[in-house]
């Protein structure tokens, strides 16, 4: 297997943390997004999406999208389980993970990609150029305020995203909070519950991935 990564980018970090939790070692190839390597003919011949992360299996099967890659790795490296241990827990993990992607990660991406000068015409990842819409950057920041408040309320009564069980939803939320620093949105100091959870998950060795 080969894992196509960019060590500074948030999406592949979600996969890296999952791999660290499971102590998986996969040959890793860095794609330099800063210099536009994702648009090179060599990389486009592997994935027309021009995005990272990407997992290429030994038979040449190419899997894109963080959620698909992480689910695949969970199947073939089931320990420790990060997608739930019972049918109900699996449903709760998937529900929480989807909400973090929709309401958290996409809000940061919206704010970052629509306001950063270096992202001009790159308001969305992928092979097509889209102009920035400043209103979407503002909306992303407003959505993040709501997202942080929702998490702070959530962690008032629970240790992790799903009870006392550390899951892939915690990985996604951790990466989201760190990504939010790119748009100057740290966790507000008075969000004690969210800060407690963040310190706890950040201290796991996998968080360095
Ligand atoms: N929906 C994709 C999103 C992946 C994504 O946004 N990747 C970014 C890096 S964090 C990327 O490849 N950006 C390339 C670009 O901006 O041209 C997934 O879940 O894997």
GROMACS .gro file of C-alpha atoms and ligand atoms in nm:
model
  229
    1UNK     CA    1   0.000   0.000   0.000
    2UNK     CA    2   0.105   0.359  -0.055
    3UNK     CA    3  -0.030   0.659   0.132
    4UNK     CA    4  -0.018   0.995  -0.046
    5UNK     CA    5   0.010   1.264   0.218
    6UNK     CA    6   0.095   1.630   0.267
    7UNK     CA    7   0.241   1.670   0.613
    8UNK     CA    8   0.106   2.025   0.660
    9UNK     CA    9  -0.253   1.957   0.542
   10UNK     CA   10  -0.544   1.882   0.777
   11UNK     CA   11  -0.730   1.616   0.573
   12UNK     CA   12  -0.443   1.366   0.553
   13UNK     CA   13  -0.365   1.434   0.921
   14UNK     CA   14  -0.696   1.270   1.010
   15UNK     CA   15  -0.566   0.952   0.844
   16UNK     CA   16  -0.219   0.989   1.000
   17UNK     CA   17  -0.366   1.009   1.350
   18UNK     CA   18  -0.583   0.701   1.287
   19UNK     CA   19  -0.275   0.514   1.160
   20UNK     CA   20  -0.078   0.620   1.470
   21UNK     CA   21  -0.358   0.501   1.702
   22UNK     CA   22  -0.351   0.163   1.527
   23UNK     CA   23   0.032   0.156   1.501
   24UNK     CA   24   0.007   0.105   1.124
   25UNK     CA   25   0.309   0.178   0.907
   26UNK     CA   26   0.236   0.239   0.540
   27UNK     CA   27   0.482   0.364   0.281
   28UNK     CA   28   0.410   0.736   0.265
   29UNK     CA   29   0.470   0.971  -0.024
   30UNK     CA   30   0.458   1.346   0.032
   31UNK     CA   31   0.271   1.557  -0.223
   32UNK     CA   32   0.380   1.920  -0.206
   33UNK     CA   33   0.051   2.112  -0.226
   34UNK     CA   34   0.237   2.442  -0.183
   35UNK     CA   35   0.415   2.402  -0.517
   36UNK     CA   36   0.108   2.256  -0.691
   37UNK     CA   37   0.240   1.901  -0.718
   38UNK     CA   38  -0.121   1.774  -0.694
   39UNK     CA   39  -0.171   1.907  -1.049
   40UNK     CA   40   0.135   1.736  -1.196
   41UNK     CA   41   0.072   1.482  -1.471
   42UNK     CA   42   0.234   1.218  -1.251
   43UNK     CA   43  -0.011   1.274  -0.963
   44UNK     CA   44  -0.312   1.327  -1.190
   45UNK     CA   45  -0.241   0.990  -1.346
   46UNK     CA   46  -0.293   0.838  -0.999
   47UNK     CA   47  -0.598   1.051  -0.908
   48UNK     CA   48  -0.784   1.294  -1.133
   49UNK     CA   49  -0.915   1.463  -0.813
   50UNK     CA   50  -0.574   1.625  -0.746
   51UNK     CA   51  -0.634   1.593  -0.371
   52UNK     CA   52  -0.470   1.432  -0.071
   53UNK     CA   53  -0.508   1.200   0.109
   54UNK     CA   54  -0.503   0.904  -0.124
   55UNK     CA   55  -0.446   0.536  -0.048
   56UNK     CA   56  -0.328   0.311  -0.329
   57UNK     CA   57  -0.356  -0.062  -0.265
   58UNK     CA   58  -0.103  -0.318  -0.386
   59UNK     CA   59  -0.336  -0.418  -0.674
   60UNK     CA   60  -0.348  -0.054  -0.789
   61UNK     CA   61  -0.692   0.027  -0.644
   62UNK     CA   62  -0.691   0.395  -0.557
   63UNK     CA   63  -0.906   0.514  -0.263
   64UNK     CA   64  -0.970   0.885  -0.211
   65UNK     CA   65  -1.161   1.067   0.069
   66UNK     CA   66  -1.056   1.062   0.433
   67UNK     CA   67  -1.368   0.877   0.549
   68UNK     CA   68  -1.331   0.601   0.290
   69UNK     CA   69  -0.960   0.555   0.363
   70UNK     CA   70  -1.014   0.546   0.740
   71UNK     CA   71  -1.304   0.298   0.708
   72UNK     CA   72  -1.089   0.073   0.490
   73UNK     CA   73  -0.800   0.081   0.738
   74UNK     CA   74  -1.042   0.007   1.023
   75UNK     CA   75  -1.157  -0.306   0.835
   76UNK     CA   76  -0.812  -0.443   0.776
   77UNK     CA   77  -0.658  -0.326   1.105
   78UNK     CA   78  -0.952  -0.360   1.345
   79UNK     CA   79  -0.754  -0.302   1.667
   80UNK     CA   80  -0.814  -0.083   1.852
   81UNK     CA   81  -1.163  -0.025   1.714
   82UNK     CA   82  -1.214   0.343   1.636
   83UNK     CA   83  -1.551   0.321   1.458
   84UNK     CA   84  -1.754   0.177   1.748
   85UNK     CA   85  -1.776  -0.158   1.926
   86UNK     CA   86  -2.151  -0.220   1.897
   87UNK     CA   87  -2.410  -0.142   1.627
   88UNK     CA   88  -2.541   0.154   1.828
   89UNK     CA   89  -2.192   0.287   1.898
   90UNK     CA   90  -2.099   0.254   1.531
   91UNK     CA   91  -2.407   0.459   1.438
   92UNK     CA   92  -2.323   0.725   1.696
   93UNK     CA   93  -1.962   0.748   1.579
   94UNK     CA   94  -2.071   0.786   1.217
   95UNK     CA   95  -2.330   1.046   1.311
   96UNK     CA   96  -2.078   1.250   1.514
   97UNK     CA   97  -1.808   1.215   1.249
   98UNK     CA   98  -2.043   1.337   0.974
   99UNK     CA   99  -2.149   1.635   1.183
  100UNK     CA  100  -1.786   1.732   1.248
  101UNK     CA  101  -1.709   1.717   0.877
  102UNK     CA  102  -2.022   1.911   0.776
  103UNK     CA  103  -2.038   2.170   1.053
  104UNK     CA  104  -1.676   2.198   1.162
  105UNK     CA  105  -1.420   2.105   0.897
  106UNK     CA  106  -1.623   2.243   0.608
  107UNK     CA  107  -1.680   2.569   0.801
  108UNK     CA  108  -1.305   2.617   0.855
  109UNK     CA  109  -1.234   2.530   0.492
  110UNK     CA  110  -1.501   2.777   0.382
  111UNK     CA  111  -1.346   3.053   0.597
  112UNK     CA  112  -0.986   2.972   0.504
  113UNK     CA  113  -1.018   2.912   0.133
  114UNK     CA  114  -1.244   3.212   0.070
  115UNK     CA  115  -1.021   3.464   0.253
  116UNK     CA  116  -0.658   3.360   0.209
  117UNK     CA  117  -0.473   3.552  -0.066
  118UNK     CA  118  -0.272   3.241  -0.162
  119UNK     CA  119  -0.603   3.056  -0.225
  120UNK     CA  120  -0.724   3.303  -0.488
  121UNK     CA  121  -0.935   3.104  -0.736
  122UNK     CA  122  -0.880   2.795  -0.521
  123UNK     CA  123  -1.193   2.833  -0.306
  124UNK     CA  124  -1.252   2.460  -0.334
  125UNK     CA  125  -0.997   2.179  -0.355
  126UNK     CA  126  -0.994   1.961  -0.665
  127UNK     CA  127  -0.912   2.000  -1.032
  128UNK     CA  128  -1.136   2.302  -1.103
  129UNK     CA  129  -1.076   2.665  -1.009
  130UNK     CA  130  -1.347   2.858  -0.823
  131UNK     CA  131  -1.335   3.224  -0.725
  132UNK     CA  132  -1.335   3.323  -0.360
  133UNK     CA  133  -1.661   3.455  -0.216
  134UNK     CA  134  -1.579   3.678   0.085
  135UNK     CA  135  -1.930   3.630   0.230
  136UNK     CA  136  -1.862   3.258   0.253
  137UNK     CA  137  -1.551   3.330   0.462
  138UNK     CA  138  -1.765   3.535   0.702
  139UNK     CA  139  -2.029   3.265   0.710
  140UNK     CA  140  -1.764   3.001   0.783
  141UNK     CA  141  -1.644   3.198   1.087
  142UNK     CA  142  -2.002   3.236   1.214
  143UNK     CA  143  -2.064   2.865   1.169
  144UNK     CA  144  -1.746   2.792   1.365
  145UNK     CA  145  -1.871   2.997   1.661
  146UNK     CA  146  -2.181   2.778   1.673
  147UNK     CA  147  -1.976   2.463   1.625
  148UNK     CA  148  -1.744   2.546   1.918
  149UNK     CA  149  -2.039   2.632   2.144
  150UNK     CA  150  -2.210   2.302   2.054
  151UNK     CA  151  -1.894   2.109   2.139
  152UNK     CA  152  -1.848   2.294   2.468
  153UNK     CA  153  -2.206   2.208   2.568
  154UNK     CA  154  -2.151   1.849   2.458
  155UNK     CA  155  -1.836   1.801   2.666
  156UNK     CA  156  -2.010   1.931   2.979
  157UNK     CA  157  -2.144   1.580   3.035
  158UNK     CA  158  -1.921   1.347   2.835
  159UNK     CA  159  -1.550   1.267   2.818
  160UNK     CA  160  -1.518   1.208   2.443
  161UNK     CA  161  -1.744   1.259   2.142
  162UNK     CA  162  -1.912   0.928   2.227
  163UNK     CA  163  -1.922   0.877   2.603
  164UNK     CA  164  -1.597   0.745   2.747
  165UNK     CA  165  -1.496   0.586   2.414
  166UNK     CA  166  -1.222   0.751   2.206
  167UNK     CA  167  -1.317   0.722   1.840
  168UNK     CA  168  -1.249   0.853   1.493
  169UNK     CA  169  -1.496   1.133   1.570
  170UNK     CA  170  -1.249   1.266   1.831
  171UNK     CA  171  -0.974   1.252   1.569
  172UNK     CA  172  -1.183   1.456   1.324
  173UNK     CA  173  -1.276   1.709   1.593
  174UNK     CA  174  -0.913   1.748   1.705
  175UNK     CA  175  -0.796   1.812   1.349
  176UNK     CA  176  -1.083   2.059   1.303
  177UNK     CA  177  -0.988   2.259   1.615
  178UNK     CA  178  -0.624   2.276   1.505
  179UNK     CA  179  -0.728   2.372   1.150
  180UNK     CA  180  -0.944   2.652   1.294
  181UNK     CA  181  -0.625   2.820   1.421
  182UNK     CA  182  -0.547   2.889   1.054
  183UNK     CA  183  -0.841   3.132   1.052
  184UNK     CA  184  -0.746   3.270   1.394
  185UNK     CA  185  -1.022   3.088   1.577
  186UNK     CA  186  -0.874   2.931   1.888
  187UNK     CA  187  -1.111   2.776   2.142
  188UNK     CA  188  -1.247   3.062   2.356
  189UNK     CA  189  -1.076   3.056   2.698
  190UNK     CA  190  -1.409   3.036   2.884
  191UNK     CA  191  -1.514   2.717   2.698
  192UNK     CA  192  -1.378   2.505   2.983
  193UNK     CA  193  -1.535   2.176   2.871
  194UNK     CA  194  -1.403   2.200   2.517
  195UNK     CA  195  -1.059   2.309   2.644
  196UNK     CA  196  -1.051   2.010   2.884
  197UNK     CA  197  -1.133   1.766   2.601
  198UNK     CA  198  -0.883   1.936   2.366
  199UNK     CA  199  -0.599   1.908   2.621
  200UNK     CA  200  -0.682   1.544   2.679
  201UNK     CA  201  -0.684   1.438   2.312
  202UNK     CA  202  -0.386   1.658   2.225
  203UNK     CA  203  -0.178   1.474   2.483
  204UNK     CA  204  -0.222   1.140   2.307
  205UNK     CA  205   0.100   1.047   2.121
  206UNK     CA  206  -0.105   1.011   1.799
  207UNK     CA  207  -0.184   1.384   1.802
  208UNK     CA  208   0.176   1.452   1.691
  209UNK     CA  209   0.101   1.278   1.360
  210LIG     N1  210  -1.325   1.551   0.065
  210LIG     C1  211  -1.183   1.527   0.066
  210LIG     C2  212  -1.113   1.657   0.097
  210LIG     C3  213  -0.965   1.649   0.084
  210LIG     C4  214  -0.900   1.786   0.085
  210LIG     O1  215  -0.965   1.891   0.103
  210LIG     N2  216  -0.768   1.785   0.067
  210LIG     C5  217  -0.695   1.907   0.055
  210LIG     C6  218  -0.585   1.911   0.161
  210LIG     S1  219  -0.652   1.930   0.324
  210LIG     C7  220  -0.629   1.911  -0.081
  210LIG     O2  221  -0.596   1.807  -0.136
  210LIG     N3  222  -0.608   2.030  -0.135
  210LIG     C8  223  -0.548   2.045  -0.263
  210LIG     C9  224  -0.573   2.182  -0.320
  210LIG     O3  225  -0.617   2.270  -0.246
  210LIG     O4  226  -0.544   2.201  -0.437
  210LIG    C10  227  -1.146   1.418   0.166
  210LIG     O5  228  -1.224   1.392   0.258
  210LIG     O6  229  -1.042   1.353   0.150
   0.00000   0.00000   0.00000
